[in-house]
Structure formats: structure tokens, C-alpha cells
């Protein structure tokens, strides 16, 4: 199969670098075009980008020129990881010009005609792009993935919602510093500290969770019928968002039932053998002190959600811990899996 050329908007940032790295040996896609702000435009990627990943900057991207974020020369498929201050307008401009924009940014996630997608959870929501193209008269489209904190929560909730129904969800996060982009927080603000505020994050988690677990009926998403409350905190961890979650379910269940629902969870990406799909989307750890970001964040190449410590909750019914890699499964890996699903389902033809 000839590889599909792709572009990256925001290629120099934390998530953009993850895209470049994950796409280096991708069997279906290859990076052909990179763009960032006018500060970076006109330089080669190696000059413009302050490469912060442990793996080396791929040779194939090193000498590519960084362009301005203007449609025209970009390939049809573009991954987007732009600063949210500019992402909204730039993404619309690209979709209008005929590009398929697979975005990480929050700007369009809650638009009623834009799919907010986790391929294991709500692949049927992808059909919203037909409504989007019709209503906006775009030749292209925008598809989004959730916030990096939402994704681990929703991956762990999806089998519970499907098997038992959800009534109430409480989530307290301990979020990695890489979630704030590069260079991120000043070291004196975060070292030896926990910051109990991340602007807009709690609201994003609460509304995105209900959209992702909502039903797709007659071209609309009906928001999930359960309550979600999120407390979001920044902690001094490099990668990996850890979440303490409590849930009330609509039908009777035991701790063993929850574990079985997670272990049995397989979905569309696994059936389709999508290249970035984890073999097991949810891994249950049985040790009493796992998951931990230090040991578990790279499970299934950073694409699995790791859960553990499931036990009864005296306030809601059950409580457990979930961990997910914020710049892989919560960002670049999520968008890549979205594009793979789109390719496999014929949305890129
Ligand atoms: P980042 O490291 O700050 O990178 C931002 C990117 O946007 C850079 O490539 C930057 O280019 C570009 N940019 C900034 N201002 C621009 C402008 N005026 N015009 C064009 N390009 C501009 O941020 P990040 O962490 O990669 O996050 C990128 C997006 O993904 C954000 O919307 C964020 O909310 C979302 N996201 C991040 C994570 C995460 O874990 N980090 C997870 C999920 C979603 P220059 O280098 O040229 O300035």
C-alpha cells in the first residue's frame, strides 16, 4: 500500500513532537508537511523545534521546512496540535479548504456536529462528519479527540456504562507537567508542590465525558445521562495522568464483575487491527499499589489505560485508580488512532 502523506499543524510543540515520532515508522501514513507559528516558519524542523523526546528526532523530519499554518500546500490529511488560542480558526480554515483535520485541541470538541472520538468507545459518532459537511458546506472536516484527562476516565468508564449503566462519577486527577506543553510551568511553581487548579480542565472533563458516552441518534449525540464531578490537580510527574475515580452504577455488581467487564473489553480498533490500537485497551493490575506512572505509563506503547485498586466505596459504590499517558493516548496517539479508524471505515477515500 502506498503511504498517505500527512501534515502536522503545531509540529514543534509537545504533542507535535509526539506526532513526528509516532509517525516515523507508521505503516499507513508518512509526514510530508510541517507547520507552526510564524516564529518557526522558514526554518528547518531541526532548527525550529526544541526536540524534547528521549528518542532521536527522525531523520525524515529533520530537514523538512516549517511552514506557516495556511492551507494550500498541505496534504489532505492534517493532524493538528495547535495552541488553543489559534486552533479554532486555523482548523476551520483548513476544513473549509478541503482538509481532513484530526485535532487535539479543545476548540471544536463540543460543537454538536463535530465528532469527539475514542475509537474503542464511540466509533459510531464518526458519522457526525456527514452532518458537519452538509451543514457547514465544507469540502473537508474536523474530527477531535478528548482532553488528556478525559480519555483515561472514559476508557475505564465505557465498559461499566455498557454493562451496568452509570449514575454518578467522581474523579480526582494528578496530572503530569507535560500536559501543560513546553516549557510548561516555572520550576519554582511546581517543585515540591501540588497545584489544585488547571484552567478549564474540570469543565472539559465533565462535559466531554458525557458527550463521549452519549448515544448517537438521528444524526445527534444525546449527552450521557449521568453526573460527573472532576477535581484536577497538577503534580510533579513527567508523563501520565493518574486518576482516583468513584462510581455509582445503575445495576447491582461486585468488584469481580467490574474487573471482568474491563478484562473482556475489546472494541472496533482491536477487531480492525488498527496499527496504533493497543491489543488490550484496559489492563487491570492486581498489586495493591498500582498503577503508578513511573512503572505503568508505557503499557501497550502508552495506548492502554491501566486500572487498579478497585474496591467498594462507602459514599458511591466502587472506587479505583486509572492511569493514561497524556501525550500518547491523551493526544498524538489518540489522534493517530482516530485517523486509522477513519481510513479503515472509508472516511479518507
Ligand atoms: P505546545 O507545546 O505549547 O505547542 C503549541 C504549538 O502551537 C507549537 O507548535 C507552536 O508553534 C504552535 N503555535 C503557537 N502559537 C501559534 C500561532 N499563533 N500560530 C500558529 N501556531 C502556533 O502545546 P502542546 O502541549 O503540544 O499542546 C498543543 C494542543 O494540544 C493544545 O491545544 C493542547 O491543549 C492540546 N493537548 C495537549 C496535551 C498534552 O498532554 N500536552 C494533551 C491533549 C491535548 P511555535 O513552536 O512556532 O511557537
mmCIF file of C-alpha atoms and ligand atoms in Angstrom:
data_model
loop_
_atom_site.group_PDB
_atom_site.id
_atom_site.type_symbol
_atom_site.label_atom_id
_atom_site.label_comp_id
_atom_site.label_asym_id
_atom_site.label_seq_id
_atom_site.Cartn_x
_atom_site.Cartn_y
_atom_site.Cartn_z
ATOM 1 C CA UNK A 1 0.000 0.000 0.000
ATOM 2 C CA UNK A 2 1.327 3.469 -0.874
ATOM 3 C CA UNK A 3 1.570 5.561 2.264
ATOM 4 C CA UNK A 4 -0.741 8.550 2.683
ATOM 5 C CA UNK A 5 1.098 11.862 3.042
ATOM 6 C CA UNK A 6 0.118 13.837 6.137
ATOM 7 C CA UNK A 7 0.802 17.265 7.585
ATOM 8 C CA UNK A 8 1.115 18.439 11.192
ATOM 9 C CA UNK A 9 -0.176 21.791 12.426
ATOM 10 C CA UNK A 10 1.710 22.770 15.592
ATOM 11 C CA UNK A 11 4.524 20.334 14.747
ATOM 12 C CA UNK A 12 7.089 21.999 17.026
ATOM 13 C CA UNK A 13 5.096 21.639 20.293
ATOM 14 C CA UNK A 14 4.985 18.809 22.857
ATOM 15 C CA UNK A 15 2.185 16.983 21.076
ATOM 16 C CA UNK A 16 3.533 17.878 17.609
ATOM 17 C CA UNK A 17 6.831 16.174 18.501
ATOM 18 C CA UNK A 18 4.938 13.073 19.583
ATOM 19 C CA UNK A 19 3.195 13.062 16.184
ATOM 20 C CA UNK A 20 6.527 13.268 14.355
ATOM 21 C CA UNK A 21 7.912 10.449 16.467
ATOM 22 C CA UNK A 22 4.866 8.136 16.264
ATOM 23 C CA UNK A 23 4.587 8.666 12.507
ATOM 24 C CA UNK A 24 8.241 7.793 11.801
ATOM 25 C CA UNK A 25 7.556 4.105 11.136
ATOM 26 C CA UNK A 26 3.805 4.253 10.607
ATOM 27 C CA UNK A 27 2.613 1.633 8.099
ATOM 28 C CA UNK A 28 -0.117 3.823 6.515
ATOM 29 C CA UNK A 29 0.924 7.486 6.960
ATOM 30 C CA UNK A 30 4.103 9.494 6.325
ATOM 31 C CA UNK A 31 4.959 13.035 7.341
ATOM 32 C CA UNK A 32 5.304 15.325 4.320
ATOM 33 C CA UNK A 33 4.480 18.802 5.633
ATOM 34 C CA UNK A 34 5.017 20.614 8.934
ATOM 35 C CA UNK A 35 3.671 23.917 10.201
ATOM 36 C CA UNK A 36 3.874 26.051 13.334
ATOM 37 C CA UNK A 37 3.791 29.738 14.278
ATOM 38 C CA UNK A 38 5.491 32.477 12.297
ATOM 39 C CA UNK A 39 8.311 32.290 14.898
ATOM 40 C CA UNK A 40 9.218 28.860 13.465
ATOM 41 C CA UNK A 41 8.186 29.268 9.829
ATOM 42 C CA UNK A 42 11.027 29.470 7.305
ATOM 43 C CA UNK A 43 13.394 27.298 9.342
ATOM 44 C CA UNK A 44 14.031 23.570 9.057
ATOM 45 C CA UNK A 45 12.237 21.406 11.617
ATOM 46 C CA UNK A 46 15.541 20.633 13.364
ATOM 47 C CA UNK A 47 16.288 24.367 13.691
ATOM 48 C CA UNK A 48 12.782 25.437 14.707
ATOM 49 C CA UNK A 49 11.988 22.664 17.131
ATOM 50 C CA UNK A 50 13.371 22.286 20.631
ATOM 51 C CA UNK A 51 13.200 18.458 20.494
ATOM 52 C CA UNK A 52 12.281 17.216 23.983
ATOM 53 C CA UNK A 53 11.670 13.485 23.443
ATOM 54 C CA UNK A 54 14.118 10.766 24.514
ATOM 55 C CA UNK A 55 14.008 9.078 21.105
ATOM 56 C CA UNK A 56 16.058 10.930 18.436
ATOM 57 C CA UNK A 57 14.446 13.379 16.047
ATOM 58 C CA UNK A 58 13.559 11.249 12.971
ATOM 59 C CA UNK A 59 15.881 11.857 10.012
ATOM 60 C CA UNK A 60 12.877 12.106 7.687
ATOM 61 C CA UNK A 61 11.580 15.185 9.531
ATOM 62 C CA UNK A 62 14.877 16.896 10.381
ATOM 63 C CA UNK A 63 15.314 18.838 7.115
ATOM 64 C CA UNK A 64 11.637 19.438 6.333
ATOM 65 C CA UNK A 65 10.821 23.148 6.190
ATOM 66 C CA UNK A 66 8.397 24.510 8.788
ATOM 67 C CA UNK A 67 5.633 26.447 7.088
ATOM 68 C CA UNK A 68 3.002 28.885 8.290
ATOM 69 C CA UNK A 69 -0.397 27.386 9.190
ATOM 70 C CA UNK A 70 -2.038 28.199 5.865
ATOM 71 C CA UNK A 71 -3.895 25.694 3.690
ATOM 72 C CA UNK A 72 -2.749 25.314 0.096
ATOM 73 C CA UNK A 73 0.422 23.257 0.053
ATOM 74 C CA UNK A 74 -0.580 20.914 2.899
ATOM 75 C CA UNK A 75 -1.617 17.287 2.235
ATOM 76 C CA UNK A 76 -5.307 16.453 2.505
ATOM 77 C CA UNK A 77 -4.913 14.805 5.940
ATOM 78 C CA UNK A 78 -3.520 17.034 8.684
ATOM 79 C CA UNK A 79 -3.014 16.264 12.340
ATOM 80 C CA UNK A 80 -3.449 19.349 14.498
ATOM 81 C CA UNK A 81 -1.886 20.182 17.871
ATOM 82 C CA UNK A 82 -2.022 23.952 17.879
ATOM 83 C CA UNK A 83 -2.190 26.260 20.840
ATOM 84 C CA UNK A 84 -5.913 26.626 21.554
ATOM 85 C CA UNK A 85 -5.634 30.413 21.164
ATOM 86 C CA UNK A 86 -5.312 29.890 17.399
ATOM 87 C CA UNK A 87 -6.558 26.335 16.792
ATOM 88 C CA UNK A 88 -10.254 27.214 16.400
ATOM 89 C CA UNK A 89 -9.912 29.486 13.375
ATOM 90 C CA UNK A 90 -6.976 27.682 11.738
ATOM 91 C CA UNK A 91 -8.758 24.311 11.866
ATOM 92 C CA UNK A 92 -11.922 25.798 10.339
ATOM 93 C CA UNK A 93 -9.863 27.414 7.575
ATOM 94 C CA UNK A 94 -8.254 24.048 6.739
ATOM 95 C CA UNK A 95 -11.558 22.123 6.808
ATOM 96 C CA UNK A 96 -13.140 24.767 4.599
ATOM 97 C CA UNK A 97 -10.273 24.381 2.130
ATOM 98 C CA UNK A 98 -10.898 20.614 1.881
ATOM 99 C CA UNK A 99 -8.530 19.193 4.508
ATOM 100 C CA UNK A 100 -9.375 16.423 6.930
ATOM 101 C CA UNK A 101 -8.304 17.925 10.262
ATOM 102 C CA UNK A 102 -7.707 15.393 13.031
ATOM 103 C CA UNK A 103 -7.365 17.644 16.040
ATOM 104 C CA UNK A 104 -6.174 17.513 19.631
ATOM 105 C CA UNK A 105 -7.309 20.962 20.628
ATOM 106 C CA UNK A 106 -10.398 21.674 22.680
ATOM 107 C CA UNK A 107 -11.891 24.401 20.461
ATOM 108 C CA UNK A 108 -14.329 22.271 18.419
ATOM 109 C CA UNK A 109 -14.754 19.226 20.667
ATOM 110 C CA UNK A 110 -18.195 20.227 21.889
ATOM 111 C CA UNK A 111 -19.542 21.536 18.559
ATOM 112 C CA UNK A 112 -22.704 19.470 18.036
ATOM 113 C CA UNK A 113 -21.647 18.435 14.507
ATOM 114 C CA UNK A 114 -18.009 17.570 15.325
ATOM 115 C CA UNK A 115 -17.164 14.011 16.379
ATOM 116 C CA UNK A 116 -15.388 13.779 19.725
ATOM 117 C CA UNK A 117 -13.961 10.336 19.330
ATOM 118 C CA UNK A 118 -12.342 7.450 21.185
ATOM 119 C CA UNK A 119 -12.357 4.598 18.665
ATOM 120 C CA UNK A 120 -12.875 1.953 21.383
ATOM 121 C CA UNK A 121 -15.766 3.854 22.939
ATOM 122 C CA UNK A 122 -17.912 5.637 20.355
ATOM 123 C CA UNK A 123 -16.779 4.803 16.787
ATOM 124 C CA UNK A 124 -20.369 5.347 15.581
ATOM 125 C CA UNK A 125 -20.070 9.091 16.392
ATOM 126 C CA UNK A 126 -17.745 9.413 13.376
ATOM 127 C CA UNK A 127 -20.869 9.523 11.201
ATOM 128 C CA UNK A 128 -21.412 13.078 12.549
ATOM 129 C CA UNK A 129 -18.990 14.303 9.870
ATOM 130 C CA UNK A 130 -21.754 13.786 7.304
ATOM 131 C CA UNK A 131 -23.930 16.259 9.245
ATOM 132 C CA UNK A 132 -20.934 18.579 9.583
ATOM 133 C CA UNK A 133 -20.114 18.578 5.860
ATOM 134 C CA UNK A 134 -23.742 19.107 4.953
ATOM 135 C CA UNK A 135 -24.383 21.944 7.423
ATOM 136 C CA UNK A 136 -21.111 23.813 7.035
ATOM 137 C CA UNK A 137 -20.739 23.213 3.296
ATOM 138 C CA UNK A 138 -17.127 22.201 3.896
ATOM 139 C CA UNK A 139 -15.159 20.075 1.474
ATOM 140 C CA UNK A 140 -13.072 18.855 4.407
ATOM 141 C CA UNK A 141 -13.923 18.052 8.026
ATOM 142 C CA UNK A 142 -12.811 18.295 11.658
ATOM 143 C CA UNK A 143 -12.616 15.285 13.966
ATOM 144 C CA UNK A 144 -11.371 15.639 17.553
ATOM 145 C CA UNK A 145 -10.021 13.530 20.391
ATOM 146 C CA UNK A 146 -10.750 14.277 24.037
ATOM 147 C CA UNK A 147 -8.746 16.116 26.618
ATOM 148 C CA UNK A 148 -5.848 14.097 28.037
ATOM 149 C CA UNK A 149 -7.580 13.728 31.417
ATOM 150 C CA UNK A 150 -10.918 12.683 29.935
ATOM 151 C CA UNK A 151 -9.514 9.805 27.911
ATOM 152 C CA UNK A 152 -8.338 7.551 30.787
ATOM 153 C CA UNK A 153 -11.524 8.252 32.709
ATOM 154 C CA UNK A 154 -13.794 7.420 29.764
ATOM 155 C CA UNK A 155 -11.841 4.315 28.692
ATOM 156 C CA UNK A 156 -12.342 2.933 32.202
ATOM 157 C CA UNK A 157 -15.997 4.027 32.385
ATOM 158 C CA UNK A 158 -17.079 2.730 28.949
ATOM 159 C CA UNK A 159 -17.304 -0.984 29.892
ATOM 160 C CA UNK A 160 -19.052 -0.028 33.154
ATOM 161 C CA UNK A 161 -21.616 2.139 31.344
ATOM 162 C CA UNK A 162 -22.215 -0.613 28.782
ATOM 163 C CA UNK A 163 -22.561 -3.443 31.322
ATOM 164 C CA UNK A 164 -24.127 -1.823 34.391
ATOM 165 C CA UNK A 165 -25.141 1.760 33.459
ATOM 166 C CA UNK A 166 -23.581 4.781 35.164
ATOM 167 C CA UNK A 167 -25.331 7.020 37.651
ATOM 168 C CA UNK A 168 -22.602 9.151 39.280
ATOM 169 C CA UNK A 169 -18.881 9.645 38.713
ATOM 170 C CA UNK A 170 -16.325 11.490 40.874
ATOM 171 C CA UNK A 171 -12.763 11.897 39.596
ATOM 172 C CA UNK A 172 -9.689 13.478 41.193
ATOM 173 C CA UNK A 173 -6.688 13.778 38.898
ATOM 174 C CA UNK A 174 -2.945 14.010 39.499
ATOM 175 C CA UNK A 175 -1.774 15.353 36.155
ATOM 176 C CA UNK A 176 1.714 15.311 34.667
ATOM 177 C CA UNK A 177 3.591 18.519 33.852
ATOM 178 C CA UNK A 178 3.943 17.584 30.150
ATOM 179 C CA UNK A 179 0.193 18.179 29.906
ATOM 180 C CA UNK A 180 0.889 21.904 30.091
ATOM 181 C CA UNK A 181 3.009 21.933 26.892
ATOM 182 C CA UNK A 182 6.610 23.114 26.604
ATOM 183 C CA UNK A 183 8.248 24.832 28.520
ATOM 184 C CA UNK A 184 5.220 24.492 30.775
ATOM 185 C CA UNK A 185 5.188 25.633 34.393
ATOM 186 C CA UNK A 186 8.090 27.513 36.020
ATOM 187 C CA UNK A 187 10.018 25.007 38.141
ATOM 188 C CA UNK A 188 9.568 27.138 41.282
ATOM 189 C CA UNK A 189 5.790 26.852 40.908
ATOM 190 C CA UNK A 190 5.671 23.054 40.727
ATOM 191 C CA UNK A 191 8.694 21.611 42.550
ATOM 192 C CA UNK A 192 7.660 20.205 45.938
ATOM 193 C CA UNK A 193 4.114 21.304 45.204
ATOM 194 C CA UNK A 194 0.626 20.300 44.067
ATOM 195 C CA UNK A 195 -1.393 22.874 42.138
ATOM 196 C CA UNK A 196 -5.137 22.367 42.658
ATOM 197 C CA UNK A 197 -6.195 24.337 39.588
ATOM 198 C CA UNK A 198 -5.834 23.761 35.837
ATOM 199 C CA UNK A 199 -7.798 26.398 33.918
ATOM 200 C CA UNK A 200 -10.910 24.980 32.227
ATOM 201 C CA UNK A 201 -9.863 21.361 32.804
ATOM 202 C CA UNK A 202 -12.623 20.268 35.176
ATOM 203 C CA UNK A 203 -15.336 21.674 32.930
ATOM 204 C CA UNK A 204 -13.780 19.924 29.899
ATOM 205 C CA UNK A 205 -13.667 16.561 31.679
ATOM 206 C CA UNK A 206 -17.254 16.866 32.908
ATOM 207 C CA UNK A 207 -18.804 17.755 29.562
ATOM 208 C CA UNK A 208 -16.563 15.652 27.266
ATOM 209 C CA UNK A 209 -17.229 12.506 29.320
ATOM 210 C CA UNK A 210 -20.984 12.874 28.796
ATOM 211 C CA UNK A 211 -20.586 13.545 25.058
ATOM 212 C CA UNK A 212 -18.267 10.547 24.553
ATOM 213 C CA UNK A 213 -20.607 8.196 26.404
ATOM 214 C CA UNK A 214 -23.687 9.731 24.786
ATOM 215 C CA UNK A 215 -25.916 7.892 22.330
ATOM 216 C CA UNK A 216 -25.806 8.715 18.627
ATOM 217 C CA UNK A 217 -29.441 9.056 17.493
ATOM 218 C CA UNK A 218 -30.728 10.559 14.217
ATOM 219 C CA UNK A 219 -27.534 12.489 13.488
ATOM 220 C CA UNK A 220 -27.219 13.893 17.036
ATOM 221 C CA UNK A 221 -25.329 12.954 20.167
ATOM 222 C CA UNK A 222 -27.584 12.745 23.238
ATOM 223 C CA UNK A 223 -25.381 13.505 26.229
ATOM 224 C CA UNK A 224 -24.854 10.590 28.667
ATOM 225 C CA UNK A 225 -27.473 10.554 31.421
ATOM 226 C CA UNK A 226 -25.193 10.549 34.488
ATOM 227 C CA UNK A 227 -23.474 13.125 36.706
ATOM 228 C CA UNK A 228 -19.711 13.745 36.576
ATOM 229 C CA UNK A 229 -17.662 15.796 39.030
ATOM 230 C CA UNK A 230 -13.939 16.370 38.390
ATOM 231 C CA UNK A 231 -11.159 17.766 40.624
ATOM 232 C CA UNK A 232 -7.990 18.423 38.602
ATOM 233 C CA UNK A 233 -4.521 18.841 40.104
ATOM 234 C CA UNK A 234 -1.064 19.326 38.593
ATOM 235 C CA UNK A 235 1.750 17.273 40.184
ATOM 236 C CA UNK A 236 5.466 16.888 39.543
ATOM 237 C CA UNK A 237 5.291 13.825 37.253
ATOM 238 C CA UNK A 238 6.763 13.972 33.738
ATOM 239 C CA UNK A 239 4.209 11.892 31.786
ATOM 240 C CA UNK A 240 0.995 10.134 32.797
ATOM 241 C CA UNK A 241 -2.211 11.356 34.365
ATOM 242 C CA UNK A 242 -3.293 9.318 37.416
ATOM 243 C CA UNK A 243 -6.956 9.467 38.465
ATOM 244 C CA UNK A 244 -8.817 8.414 41.611
ATOM 245 C CA UNK A 245 -12.332 7.536 40.488
ATOM 246 C CA UNK A 246 -15.539 6.676 42.392
ATOM 247 C CA UNK A 247 -18.707 5.483 40.640
ATOM 248 C CA UNK A 248 -22.341 4.595 41.331
ATOM 249 C CA UNK A 249 -23.839 2.108 38.891
ATOM 250 C CA UNK A 250 -27.459 1.585 37.855
ATOM 251 C CA UNK A 251 -27.482 -2.194 38.346
ATOM 252 C CA UNK A 252 -26.030 -4.430 41.028
ATOM 253 C CA UNK A 253 -22.407 -5.505 40.577
ATOM 254 C CA UNK A 254 -19.426 -6.800 42.535
ATOM 255 C CA UNK A 255 -15.747 -5.858 42.409
ATOM 256 C CA UNK A 256 -15.165 -9.064 40.402
ATOM 257 C CA UNK A 257 -17.874 -8.012 37.887
ATOM 258 C CA UNK A 258 -16.078 -4.711 37.265
ATOM 259 C CA UNK A 259 -12.752 -6.462 36.754
ATOM 260 C CA UNK A 260 -14.360 -8.910 34.335
ATOM 261 C CA UNK A 261 -16.002 -6.062 32.357
ATOM 262 C CA UNK A 262 -12.608 -4.334 31.984
ATOM 263 C CA UNK A 263 -10.725 -7.513 31.092
ATOM 264 C CA UNK A 264 -13.275 -8.532 28.462
ATOM 265 C CA UNK A 265 -13.354 -5.078 26.874
ATOM 266 C CA UNK A 266 -12.426 -5.274 23.185
ATOM 267 C CA UNK A 267 -13.699 -2.908 20.569
ATOM 268 C CA UNK A 268 -13.613 -1.744 16.952
ATOM 269 C CA UNK A 269 -9.864 -0.834 16.777
ATOM 270 C CA UNK A 270 -8.935 -4.290 18.070
ATOM 271 C CA UNK A 271 -11.335 -6.010 15.616
ATOM 272 C CA UNK A 272 -9.922 -3.949 12.743
ATOM 273 C CA UNK A 273 -6.304 -4.489 13.929
ATOM 274 C CA UNK A 274 -5.596 -0.766 13.585
ATOM 275 C CA UNK A 275 -1.816 -0.204 13.712
ATOM 276 C CA UNK A 276 -1.854 2.007 16.843
ATOM 277 C CA UNK A 277 -4.552 0.079 18.700
ATOM 278 C CA UNK A 278 -3.446 -1.488 21.978
ATOM 279 C CA UNK A 279 -4.021 -5.237 21.995
ATOM 280 C CA UNK A 280 -5.713 -4.825 25.375
ATOM 281 C CA UNK A 281 -7.237 -1.346 25.740
ATOM 282 C CA UNK A 282 -7.653 -1.759 29.515
ATOM 283 C CA UNK A 283 -5.125 -3.529 31.710
ATOM 284 C CA UNK A 284 -6.122 -4.443 35.264
ATOM 285 C CA UNK A 285 -3.258 -4.523 37.793
ATOM 286 C CA UNK A 286 -3.781 -6.572 40.909
ATOM 287 C CA UNK A 287 -0.932 -5.238 43.098
ATOM 288 C CA UNK A 288 -2.258 -3.039 45.882
ATOM 289 C CA UNK A 289 -0.063 -0.066 44.909
ATOM 290 C CA UNK A 290 -0.505 0.049 41.107
ATOM 291 C CA UNK A 291 -0.929 1.687 38.635
ATOM 292 C CA UNK A 292 1.918 4.168 39.031
ATOM 293 C CA UNK A 293 3.124 6.488 36.242
ATOM 294 C CA UNK A 294 6.753 5.512 36.837
ATOM 295 C CA UNK A 295 6.101 1.831 36.063
ATOM 296 C CA UNK A 296 2.890 1.670 34.059
ATOM 297 C CA UNK A 297 2.644 4.712 31.794
ATOM 298 C CA UNK A 298 4.229 2.933 28.786
ATOM 299 C CA UNK A 299 1.901 -0.094 28.939
ATOM 300 C CA UNK A 300 0.987 -1.095 25.357
ATOM 301 C CA UNK A 301 3.228 1.717 23.998
ATOM 302 C CA UNK A 302 1.333 4.303 26.039
ATOM 303 C CA UNK A 303 -2.005 3.437 24.395
ATOM 304 C CA UNK A 304 -3.644 1.335 27.150
ATOM 305 C CA UNK A 305 -5.477 2.592 30.216
ATOM 306 C CA UNK A 306 -4.197 0.869 33.333
ATOM 307 C CA UNK A 307 -6.637 0.404 36.220
ATOM 308 C CA UNK A 308 -6.173 -0.998 39.697
ATOM 309 C CA UNK A 309 -7.117 -0.702 43.365
ATOM 310 C CA UNK A 310 -10.788 -1.449 42.670
ATOM 311 C CA UNK A 311 -12.704 -1.709 45.922
ATOM 312 C CA UNK A 312 -16.053 -0.769 47.499
ATOM 313 C CA UNK A 313 -16.671 2.943 48.157
ATOM 314 C CA UNK A 314 -18.697 3.891 51.252
ATOM 315 C CA UNK A 315 -20.004 7.082 49.560
ATOM 316 C CA UNK A 316 -20.583 5.965 45.961
ATOM 317 C CA UNK A 317 -20.426 2.219 45.175
ATOM 318 C CA UNK A 318 -16.937 1.493 43.876
ATOM 319 C CA UNK A 319 -13.604 3.271 43.717
ATOM 320 C CA UNK A 320 -10.464 2.594 41.683
ATOM 321 C CA UNK A 321 -7.342 4.203 40.168
ATOM 322 C CA UNK A 322 -6.755 4.724 36.443
ATOM 323 C CA UNK A 323 -3.621 5.839 34.567
ATOM 324 C CA UNK A 324 -3.198 7.003 30.985
ATOM 325 C CA UNK A 325 -0.297 8.515 29.024
ATOM 326 C CA UNK A 326 -1.279 12.128 28.426
ATOM 327 C CA UNK A 327 0.751 12.950 25.302
ATOM 328 C CA UNK A 328 0.276 9.494 23.699
ATOM 329 C CA UNK A 329 -3.207 8.146 24.473
ATOM 330 C CA UNK A 330 -4.294 11.611 25.607
ATOM 331 C CA UNK A 331 -3.056 13.410 22.490
ATOM 332 C CA UNK A 332 -0.958 12.310 19.472
ATOM 333 C CA UNK A 333 -1.679 8.559 19.783
ATOM 334 C CA UNK A 334 -5.384 9.292 20.180
ATOM 335 C CA UNK A 335 -5.483 11.388 17.003
ATOM 336 C CA UNK A 336 -3.485 8.772 15.115
ATOM 337 C CA UNK A 337 -5.948 6.054 16.139
ATOM 338 C CA UNK A 338 -8.834 8.330 15.066
ATOM 339 C CA UNK A 339 -7.250 8.745 11.621
ATOM 340 C CA UNK A 340 -6.651 4.994 11.370
ATOM 341 C CA UNK A 341 -10.310 4.325 12.159
ATOM 342 C CA UNK A 342 -11.297 6.922 9.543
ATOM 343 C CA UNK A 343 -9.091 5.222 6.956
ATOM 344 C CA UNK A 344 -10.390 1.743 7.825
ATOM 345 C CA UNK A 345 -14.021 2.939 7.709
ATOM 346 C CA UNK A 346 -13.594 4.686 4.326
ATOM 347 C CA UNK A 347 -13.706 8.308 5.554
ATOM 348 C CA UNK A 348 -10.401 9.180 3.854
ATOM 349 C CA UNK A 349 -11.300 7.839 0.391
HETATM 350 P P1 LIG B 1 2.858 23.468 22.958
HETATM 351 O O1 LIG B 1 3.995 22.592 23.316
HETATM 352 O O2 LIG B 1 2.765 24.806 23.581
HETATM 353 O O3 LIG B 1 2.834 23.643 21.339
HETATM 354 C C1 LIG B 1 1.975 24.557 20.696
HETATM 355 C C2 LIG B 1 2.157 24.527 19.193
HETATM 356 O O4 LIG B 1 1.295 25.555 18.615
HETATM 357 C C3 LIG B 1 3.582 24.844 18.722
HETATM 358 O O5 LIG B 1 3.876 24.112 17.550
HETATM 359 C C4 LIG B 1 3.502 26.339 18.378
HETATM 360 O O6 LIG B 1 4.453 26.745 17.388
HETATM 361 C C5 LIG B 1 2.114 26.427 17.782
HETATM 362 N N1 LIG B 1 1.594 27.797 17.866
HETATM 363 C C6 LIG B 1 1.552 28.623 18.949
HETATM 364 N N2 LIG B 1 1.050 29.827 18.603
HETATM 365 C C7 LIG B 1 0.781 29.772 17.270
HETATM 366 C C8 LIG B 1 0.268 30.697 16.326
HETATM 367 N N3 LIG B 1 -0.071 31.940 16.674
HETATM 368 N N4 LIG B 1 0.118 30.288 15.039
HETATM 369 C C9 LIG B 1 0.452 29.027 14.657
HETATM 370 N N5 LIG B 1 0.975 28.099 15.513
HETATM 371 C C10 LIG B 1 1.121 28.474 16.804
HETATM 372 O O7 LIG B 1 1.444 22.763 23.277
HETATM 373 P P2 LIG B 1 1.068 21.187 23.331
HETATM 374 O O8 LIG B 1 1.176 20.672 24.704
HETATM 375 O O9 LIG B 1 1.789 20.499 22.202
HETATM 376 O O10 LIG B 1 -0.495 21.244 23.020
HETATM 377 C C11 LIG B 1 -0.994 21.523 21.706
HETATM 378 C C12 LIG B 1 -2.507 21.416 21.712
HETATM 379 O O11 LIG B 1 -2.884 20.083 22.106
HETATM 380 C C13 LIG B 1 -3.171 22.363 22.717
HETATM 381 O O12 LIG B 1 -4.392 22.826 22.178
HETATM 382 C C14 LIG B 1 -3.405 21.462 23.929
HETATM 383 O O13 LIG B 1 -4.476 21.898 24.728
HETATM 384 C C15 LIG B 1 -3.707 20.126 23.259
HETATM 385 N N6 LIG B 1 -3.407 18.945 24.081
HETATM 386 C C16 LIG B 1 -2.221 18.828 24.766
HETATM 387 C C17 LIG B 1 -1.971 17.665 25.534
HETATM 388 C C18 LIG B 1 -0.702 17.447 26.319
HETATM 389 O O14 LIG B 1 -0.644 16.474 27.092
HETATM 390 N N7 LIG B 1 0.343 18.278 26.162
HETATM 391 C C19 LIG B 1 -2.930 16.669 25.556
HETATM 392 C C20 LIG B 1 -4.118 16.817 24.838
HETATM 393 C C21 LIG B 1 -4.327 17.960 24.112
HETATM 394 P P3 LIG B 1 5.845 27.504 17.798
HETATM 395 O O15 LIG B 1 6.757 26.425 18.313
HETATM 396 O O16 LIG B 1 6.296 28.046 16.489
HETATM 397 O O17 LIG B 1 5.524 28.520 18.820
#
